Tab-separated table of C-alpha atoms in Angstrom:
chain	number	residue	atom	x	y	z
A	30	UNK	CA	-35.257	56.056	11.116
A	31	UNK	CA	-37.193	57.951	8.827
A	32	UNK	CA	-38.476	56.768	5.321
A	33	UNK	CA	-35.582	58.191	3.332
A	34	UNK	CA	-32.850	56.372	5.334
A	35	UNK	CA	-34.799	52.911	4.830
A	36	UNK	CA	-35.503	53.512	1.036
A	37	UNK	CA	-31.674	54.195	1.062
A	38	UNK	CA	-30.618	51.187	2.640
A	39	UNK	CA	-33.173	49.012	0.397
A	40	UNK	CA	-31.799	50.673	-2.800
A	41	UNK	CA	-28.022	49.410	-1.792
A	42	UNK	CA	-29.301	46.034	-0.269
A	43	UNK	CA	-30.562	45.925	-3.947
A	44	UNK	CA	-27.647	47.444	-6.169
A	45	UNK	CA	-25.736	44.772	-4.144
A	46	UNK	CA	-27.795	41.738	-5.259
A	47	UNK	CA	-27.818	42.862	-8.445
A	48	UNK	CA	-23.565	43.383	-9.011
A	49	UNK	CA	-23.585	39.556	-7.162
A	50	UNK	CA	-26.004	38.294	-9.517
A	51	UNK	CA	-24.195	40.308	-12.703
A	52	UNK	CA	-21.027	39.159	-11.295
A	53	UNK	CA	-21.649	35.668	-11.338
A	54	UNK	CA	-23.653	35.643	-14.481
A	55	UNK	CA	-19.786	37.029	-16.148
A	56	UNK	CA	-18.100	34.947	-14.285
A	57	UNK	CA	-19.619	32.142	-16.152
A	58	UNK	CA	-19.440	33.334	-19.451
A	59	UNK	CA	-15.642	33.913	-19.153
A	60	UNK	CA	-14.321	30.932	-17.866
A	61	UNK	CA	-15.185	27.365	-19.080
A	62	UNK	CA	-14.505	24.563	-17.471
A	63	UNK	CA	-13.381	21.398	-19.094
A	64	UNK	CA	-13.138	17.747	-18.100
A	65	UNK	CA	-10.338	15.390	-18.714
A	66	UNK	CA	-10.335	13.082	-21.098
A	67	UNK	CA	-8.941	10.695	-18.989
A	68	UNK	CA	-7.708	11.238	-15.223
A	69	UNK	CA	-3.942	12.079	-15.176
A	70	UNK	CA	-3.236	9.577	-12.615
A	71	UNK	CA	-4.921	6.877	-11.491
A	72	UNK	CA	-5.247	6.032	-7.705
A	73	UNK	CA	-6.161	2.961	-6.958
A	74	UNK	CA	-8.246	1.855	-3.970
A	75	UNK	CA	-9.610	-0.955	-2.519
A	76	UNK	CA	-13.197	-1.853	-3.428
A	77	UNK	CA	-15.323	-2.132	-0.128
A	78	UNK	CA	-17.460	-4.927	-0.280
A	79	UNK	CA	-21.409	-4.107	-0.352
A	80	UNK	CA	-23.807	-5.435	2.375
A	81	UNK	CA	-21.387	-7.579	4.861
A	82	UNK	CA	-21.278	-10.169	2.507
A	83	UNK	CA	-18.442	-12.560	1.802
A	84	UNK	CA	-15.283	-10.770	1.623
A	85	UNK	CA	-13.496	-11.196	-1.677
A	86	UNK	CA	-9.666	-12.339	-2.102
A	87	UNK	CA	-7.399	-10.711	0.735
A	88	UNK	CA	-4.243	-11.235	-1.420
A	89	UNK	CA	-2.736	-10.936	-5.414
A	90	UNK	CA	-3.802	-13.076	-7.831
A	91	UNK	CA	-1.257	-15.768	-9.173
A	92	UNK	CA	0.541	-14.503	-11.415
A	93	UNK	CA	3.487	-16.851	-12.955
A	94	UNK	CA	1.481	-17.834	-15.833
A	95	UNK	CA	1.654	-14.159	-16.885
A	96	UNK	CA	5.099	-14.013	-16.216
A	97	UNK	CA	6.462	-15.553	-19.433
A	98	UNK	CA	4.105	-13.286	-21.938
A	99	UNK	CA	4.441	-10.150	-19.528
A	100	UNK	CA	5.364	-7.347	-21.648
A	101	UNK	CA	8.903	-6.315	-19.774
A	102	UNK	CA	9.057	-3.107	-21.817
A	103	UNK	CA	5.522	-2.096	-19.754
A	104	UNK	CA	7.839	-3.252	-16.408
A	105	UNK	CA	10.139	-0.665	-17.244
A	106	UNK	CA	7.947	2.242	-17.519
A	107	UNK	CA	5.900	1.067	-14.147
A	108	UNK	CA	9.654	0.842	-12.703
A	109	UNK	CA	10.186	4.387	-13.299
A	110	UNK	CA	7.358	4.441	-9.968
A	111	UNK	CA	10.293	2.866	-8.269
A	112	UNK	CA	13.249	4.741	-9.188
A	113	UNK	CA	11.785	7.358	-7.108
A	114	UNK	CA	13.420	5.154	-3.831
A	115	UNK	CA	15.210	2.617	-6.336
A	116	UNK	CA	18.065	2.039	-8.297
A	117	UNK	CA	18.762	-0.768	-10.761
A	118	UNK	CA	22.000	-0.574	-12.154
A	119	UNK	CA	24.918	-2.747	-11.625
A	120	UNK	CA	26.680	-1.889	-8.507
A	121	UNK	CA	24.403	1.021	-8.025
A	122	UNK	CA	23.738	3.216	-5.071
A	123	UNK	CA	20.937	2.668	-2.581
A	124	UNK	CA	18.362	5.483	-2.524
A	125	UNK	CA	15.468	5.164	0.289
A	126	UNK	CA	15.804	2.150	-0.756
A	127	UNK	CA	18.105	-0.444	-1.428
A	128	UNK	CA	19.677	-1.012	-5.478
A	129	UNK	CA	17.674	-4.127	-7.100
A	130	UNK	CA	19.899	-5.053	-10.147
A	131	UNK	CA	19.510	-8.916	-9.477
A	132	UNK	CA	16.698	-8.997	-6.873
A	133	UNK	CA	14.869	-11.655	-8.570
A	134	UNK	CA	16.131	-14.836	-7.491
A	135	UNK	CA	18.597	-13.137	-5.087
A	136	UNK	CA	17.952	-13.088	-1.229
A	137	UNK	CA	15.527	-10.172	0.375
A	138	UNK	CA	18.480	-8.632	1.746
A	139	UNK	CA	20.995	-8.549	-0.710
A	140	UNK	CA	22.336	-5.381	-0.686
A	141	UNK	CA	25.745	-5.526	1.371
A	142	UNK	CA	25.649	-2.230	3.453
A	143	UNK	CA	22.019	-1.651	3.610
A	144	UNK	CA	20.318	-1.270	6.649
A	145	UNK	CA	17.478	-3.342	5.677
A	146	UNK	CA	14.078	-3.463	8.784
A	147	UNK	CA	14.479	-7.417	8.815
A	148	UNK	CA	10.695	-7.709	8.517
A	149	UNK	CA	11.224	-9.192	4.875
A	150	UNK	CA	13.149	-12.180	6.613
A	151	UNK	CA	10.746	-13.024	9.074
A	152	UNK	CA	8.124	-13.682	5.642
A	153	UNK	CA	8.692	-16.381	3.236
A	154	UNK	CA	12.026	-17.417	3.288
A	155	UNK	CA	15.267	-15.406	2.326
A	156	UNK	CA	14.492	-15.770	-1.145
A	157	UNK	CA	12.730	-13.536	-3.630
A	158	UNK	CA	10.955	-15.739	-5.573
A	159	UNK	CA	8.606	-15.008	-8.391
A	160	UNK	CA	5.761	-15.612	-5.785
A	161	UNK	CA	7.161	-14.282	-2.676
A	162	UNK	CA	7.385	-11.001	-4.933
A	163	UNK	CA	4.244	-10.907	-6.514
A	164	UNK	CA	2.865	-10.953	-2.989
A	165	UNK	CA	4.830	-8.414	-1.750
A	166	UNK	CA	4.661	-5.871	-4.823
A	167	UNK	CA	0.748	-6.507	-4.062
A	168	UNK	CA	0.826	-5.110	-0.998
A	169	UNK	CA	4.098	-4.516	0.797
A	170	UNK	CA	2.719	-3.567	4.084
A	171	UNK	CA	0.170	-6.298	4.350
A	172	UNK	CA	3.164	-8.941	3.547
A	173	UNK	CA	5.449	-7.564	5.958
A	174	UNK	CA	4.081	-5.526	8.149
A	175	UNK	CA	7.576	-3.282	9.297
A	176	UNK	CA	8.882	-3.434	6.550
A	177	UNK	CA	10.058	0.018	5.439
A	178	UNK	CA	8.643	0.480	1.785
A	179	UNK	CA	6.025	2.685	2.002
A	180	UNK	CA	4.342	1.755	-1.262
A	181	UNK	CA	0.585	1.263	-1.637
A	182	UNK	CA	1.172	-1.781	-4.425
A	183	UNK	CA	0.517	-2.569	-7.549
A	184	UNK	CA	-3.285	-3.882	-7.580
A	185	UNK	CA	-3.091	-5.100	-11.374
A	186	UNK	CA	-1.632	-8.966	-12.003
A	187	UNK	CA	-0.419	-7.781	-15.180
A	188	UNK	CA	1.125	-4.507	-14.111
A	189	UNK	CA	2.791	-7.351	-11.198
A	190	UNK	CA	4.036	-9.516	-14.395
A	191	UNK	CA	5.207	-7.234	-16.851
A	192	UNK	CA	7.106	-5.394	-14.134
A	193	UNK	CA	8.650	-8.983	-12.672
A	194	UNK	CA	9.326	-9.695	-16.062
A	195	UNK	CA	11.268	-6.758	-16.374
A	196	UNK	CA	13.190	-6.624	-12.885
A	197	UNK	CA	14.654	-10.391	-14.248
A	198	UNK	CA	16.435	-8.889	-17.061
A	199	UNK	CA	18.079	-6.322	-14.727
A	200	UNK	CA	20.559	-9.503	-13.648
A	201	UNK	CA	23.867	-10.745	-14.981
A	202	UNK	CA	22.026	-13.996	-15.137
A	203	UNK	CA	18.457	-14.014	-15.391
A	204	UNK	CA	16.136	-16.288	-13.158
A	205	UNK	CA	14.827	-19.017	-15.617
A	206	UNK	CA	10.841	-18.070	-15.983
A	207	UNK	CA	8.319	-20.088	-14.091
């Protein structure tokens, strides 16, 4: 290889660098990144607690205080989560999931017709009461373990309430509030 060949080669090596380095210097000038103000949609996850130590509470919160002052207008827009699988009108369809106009108060399966997993009966009675719901909008898997709602839960006793306090009013007779 003599020296003209190699002083080629060096001088492309070189051109090349140079284009990268031009190319990424315009790159930045042309496009600017922003951040969000706030994230679009919040995932929530559980908080792993630090150094082995004591592990906090496995389970929701009481909530039946909050209940009575939940905001049931904030229940419907969380419910609109649920309409996704759920319906909540009178004599409505099932979806992936079974209608829930009168679920509060009513028994865990009380949609005629549904094929409901029977892992809801085998927890806390046949009734959904204001507890027995909290803990299983919580969590559903962890509070019935085949049960076929796929939902990770609502984490937030107040997002728990105001949605509670909104599935009551979807009932010819509304449950009387803890």
């Amino acid at each position: 290889m003599g020296g003209m060949e190699f002083n080629k080669i060096f001088a492309a090596i070189l051109v090349a660098g140079i284009i990268a380095m031009f190319g990424g210097f315009l790159a930045k000038q042309l496009v600017h990144p922003h951040s969000l103000e706030k994230e679009a949609f919040t995932i929530e996850a559980m908080e792993e607690s630090a150094g082995g130590g004591a592990a906090g509470p496995t389970g929701p919160e009481p909530i039946l205080a909050l209940i009575a002052t939940a905001d049931a207008a904030k229940g419907e827009k969380i419910a609109k989560a649920c309409a996704a699988c759920h319906t909540f009108t009178k004599g409505g369809p099932a979806g992936v999931g079974p209608n829930l106009y009168g679920v509060v108060g009513g028994p865990k399966d009380h949609m005629a017709g549904y094929a409901y997993s029977g892992a809801l009966l085998e927890v806390g009675g046949n009734t959904w009461t204001y507890a027995e719901m909290n803990k299983f909008l919580y969590k559903p898997k962890a509070y019935a373990k085949n049960t076929k709602m796929s939902y990770a839960g609502l984490k937030k006793g107040e997002d728990r309430a105001a949605l509670l306090a909104w599935l009551r009013t979807q009932a010819d007779s509304p449950k009387a509030l803890p």
